[in-house]
Every structure is written in structure tokens, then in C-alpha cells.
Short mmCIF file of C-alpha atoms in Angstrom, two decimals:
data_model
loop_
_atom_site.label_atom_id
_atom_site.label_comp_id
_atom_site.label_asym_id
_atom_site.label_seq_id
_atom_site.Cartn_x
_atom_site.Cartn_y
_atom_site.Cartn_z
CA MET A 1 123.97 -65.34 -45.43
CA ALA A 2 123.36 -62.19 -47.46
CA GLY A 3 126.46 -60.32 -46.29
CA GLY A 4 128.15 -58.90 -49.37
CA ALA A 5 125.65 -60.53 -51.73
CA SER A 6 124.34 -58.66 -54.72
CA PRO A 7 120.70 -57.56 -54.71
CA ARG A 8 120.05 -60.21 -57.39
CA HIS A 9 121.44 -62.94 -55.15
CA VAL A 10 119.54 -61.67 -52.10
CA GLU A 11 116.32 -61.69 -54.14
CA ALA A 12 117.03 -65.23 -55.36
CA ALA A 13 117.72 -66.46 -51.83
CA SER A 14 114.56 -64.74 -50.56
CA ARG A 15 112.48 -66.30 -53.32
CA TRP A 16 114.00 -69.72 -52.56
CA ALA A 17 113.18 -69.29 -48.86
CA HIS A 18 109.58 -68.34 -49.59
CA GLU A 19 109.04 -71.23 -51.99
CA VAL A 20 110.66 -73.85 -49.78
CA GLY A 21 108.78 -72.48 -46.77
CA MET A 22 105.48 -72.92 -48.61
CA ALA A 23 106.47 -76.46 -49.62
CA PHE A 24 107.46 -77.21 -46.03
CA GLN A 25 104.12 -76.05 -44.65
CA ILE A 26 102.08 -77.99 -47.20
CA THR A 27 104.09 -81.19 -46.72
CA ASP A 28 103.78 -80.78 -42.94
CA ASP A 29 100.01 -80.43 -43.37
CA VAL A 30 99.91 -83.54 -45.57
CA LEU A 31 101.99 -85.50 -43.06
CA ASP A 32 99.34 -84.78 -40.44
CA LEU A 33 96.91 -86.70 -42.66
CA VAL A 34 99.08 -89.58 -43.86
CA ALA A 35 101.68 -90.30 -41.18
CA THR A 36 101.46 -92.20 -37.93
CA GLU A 37 101.88 -90.73 -34.48
CA ALA A 38 105.20 -92.57 -34.18
CA PHE A 39 106.47 -90.92 -37.37
CA LEU A 40 105.24 -87.45 -36.43
CA GLY A 41 106.07 -87.46 -32.74
CA LYS A 42 102.61 -86.02 -32.10
CA PRO A 43 99.11 -87.34 -32.59
CA ALA A 44 98.24 -87.79 -36.26
CA GLY A 45 95.29 -85.69 -37.34
CA SER A 46 95.96 -83.09 -34.69
CA ASP A 47 95.46 -80.19 -37.13
CA VAL A 48 91.93 -81.30 -37.95
CA GLY A 49 91.25 -82.16 -34.32
CA GLU A 50 92.22 -78.64 -33.27
CA GLY A 51 90.17 -77.03 -36.02
CA THR A 52 93.06 -76.11 -38.28
CA PHE A 53 91.86 -76.87 -41.78
CA THR A 54 94.85 -77.21 -44.04
CA LEU A 55 95.02 -77.28 -47.82
CA PRO A 56 93.97 -80.93 -48.34
CA VAL A 57 90.98 -80.48 -46.01
CA LEU A 58 90.02 -77.25 -47.73
CA TYR A 59 90.16 -79.08 -51.05
CA ALA A 60 87.90 -81.79 -49.57
CA LEU A 61 85.45 -79.11 -48.43
CA GLU A 62 85.35 -77.79 -52.02
CA GLY A 63 84.99 -81.26 -53.53
CA PRO A 64 82.12 -83.71 -53.87
CA GLU A 65 82.69 -84.89 -50.29
CA GLY A 66 82.33 -81.34 -48.92
CA ASP A 67 78.86 -81.91 -47.44
CA GLU A 68 80.09 -85.00 -45.59
CA VAL A 69 83.16 -83.15 -44.30
CA ARG A 70 80.92 -80.34 -43.02
CA ARG A 71 78.60 -82.86 -41.38
CA LEU A 72 81.52 -84.48 -39.58
CA LEU A 73 82.66 -81.11 -38.29
CA THR A 74 79.33 -79.71 -37.14
CA ALA A 75 79.84 -80.64 -33.50
CA GLY A 76 82.67 -78.13 -33.13
CA ARG A 77 85.95 -78.30 -31.26
CA PRO A 78 87.38 -80.40 -29.89
CA TYR A 79 86.34 -82.72 -32.68
CA ASP A 80 85.46 -86.31 -31.93
CA PRO A 81 88.28 -88.68 -32.95
CA GLU A 82 85.86 -90.55 -35.23
CA ALA A 83 84.95 -87.30 -36.99
CA VAL A 84 88.64 -86.46 -37.41
CA ALA A 85 89.31 -89.92 -38.84
CA GLY A 86 86.38 -89.49 -41.23
CA VAL A 87 87.64 -86.12 -42.47
CA ILE A 88 91.13 -87.56 -42.95
CA ALA A 89 89.74 -90.54 -44.86
CA LEU A 90 87.75 -88.24 -47.15
CA ALA A 91 90.74 -85.98 -47.79
CA ARG A 92 92.88 -89.00 -48.63
CA SER A 93 90.38 -90.96 -50.72
CA GLY A 94 89.20 -87.91 -52.66
CA GLY A 95 92.67 -87.22 -54.07
CA HIS A 96 93.03 -84.03 -52.05
CA VAL A 97 96.29 -85.11 -50.43
CA GLU A 98 97.75 -85.66 -53.90
CA ARG A 99 96.41 -82.33 -55.09
CA ALA A 100 98.09 -80.56 -52.15
CA LEU A 101 101.34 -82.42 -52.84
CA GLU A 102 101.24 -81.15 -56.42
CA VAL A 103 101.08 -77.62 -55.04
CA ALA A 104 104.06 -78.43 -52.79
CA ARG A 105 105.96 -79.82 -55.79
CA GLY A 106 105.25 -76.58 -57.64
CA HIS A 107 106.81 -74.67 -54.78
CA THR A 108 109.87 -76.95 -54.70
CA ALA A 109 110.26 -76.39 -58.45
CA GLY A 110 110.00 -72.63 -57.83
CA ALA A 111 112.65 -72.92 -55.12
CA ALA A 112 114.96 -74.82 -57.47
CA ALA A 113 114.42 -72.23 -60.19
CA ALA A 114 115.30 -69.43 -57.77
CA LEU A 115 118.63 -71.12 -57.07
CA GLU A 116 119.61 -70.84 -60.73
CA ALA A 117 120.43 -67.17 -60.05
CA LEU A 118 122.93 -68.13 -57.33
CA PRO A 119 126.51 -69.11 -57.97
CA ALA A 120 127.15 -72.84 -58.13
CA GLY A 121 128.69 -74.24 -55.00
CA PRO A 122 128.12 -76.39 -51.96
CA VAL A 123 125.53 -74.09 -50.35
CA ALA A 124 123.36 -73.97 -53.46
CA GLY A 125 123.74 -77.74 -53.75
CA VAL A 126 122.49 -78.28 -50.21
CA LEU A 127 119.61 -75.85 -50.71
CA ARG A 128 118.59 -77.72 -53.89
CA THR A 129 118.13 -80.95 -51.95
CA LEU A 130 115.76 -79.54 -49.34
CA GLY A 131 112.66 -79.47 -51.57
CA ASP A 132 113.20 -83.05 -52.65
CA TYR A 133 113.70 -84.06 -49.03
CA LEU A 134 110.33 -82.57 -48.04
CA ILE A 135 108.48 -84.56 -50.68
CA ALA A 136 110.49 -87.72 -49.92
CA ARG A 137 109.54 -87.42 -46.26
CA VAL A 138 105.85 -87.65 -47.19
CA ASP A 139 106.57 -90.68 -49.37
CA GLU A 140 108.46 -92.28 -46.47
CA ALA A 141 105.55 -91.65 -44.09
CA ARG A 142 103.13 -93.26 -46.50
CA GLY A 143 105.25 -96.39 -46.61
#
């Protein structure tokens, strides 16, 4: 992709890739908390169940529900499905999913801004749509 590209264009493409990669990871983490197993193709809540505490869960740990989240997770891995469901409910009801999505939206905006340095054309057009697609996928999962 970078063959023959100017250093400015390579830097812009690299910045886009970083920003969209961050947005992808955050939206994937959010999907684990808001989507169904059928939508994901894997058990929902598997990140929490495996002890992977993603951005929305970390926000919940920092928030007013942090003590309850810690209590639910005291038994250790593998976490009881009821504990996982409780942590997910707290992350969702406390606004932490929305807060994480705002971070993802910031990264998609950063990705779009990086594309401004690239020449207009079909490739840049396709790249522009990816950030919006990631956010739309979360909206679709939420119904």
C-alpha cells in the first residue's frame, strides 16, 4: 500500500491504521458486553469471564459501582456466569459502555482526520467508511 507513497502519505496511512485499530478494539470490547452470542459467534461476556477487563469494565471499576464489581470478581477465574452477568449489567447501567464508545468515536474521528492528508479517491473513500461501520455494528447489536 505504501509503495511509492510520500513520507507524508505513509504517516497519514499509519495514523489512520492506529486510530481505526483502537476504535476496532474498543468496539469489539463493547460488543462483548452488549451483543448476543448469536451476533458475536462466541459466548457474550467471554472477555469478563476469562478475566480480560476491557475499557468499559475498567470504567465501572473506577465508578461508583466499583466496589460491587470487585465483589463480583473476588472468586477468581473462571468467573461464575452470574458474576459475569452482574459485571456486564453494572458496566451497561453505569454509562460505561457509552463512555467507551465515546472514546471509540474519538478514534474514528482521528482516523478520518488522518485521511485528509491522503489524495481523494476510492481507497480513501473506503477507508473513511470503516470507522462508521465499527460504530454502526455496535448499534446493530444493541437492536
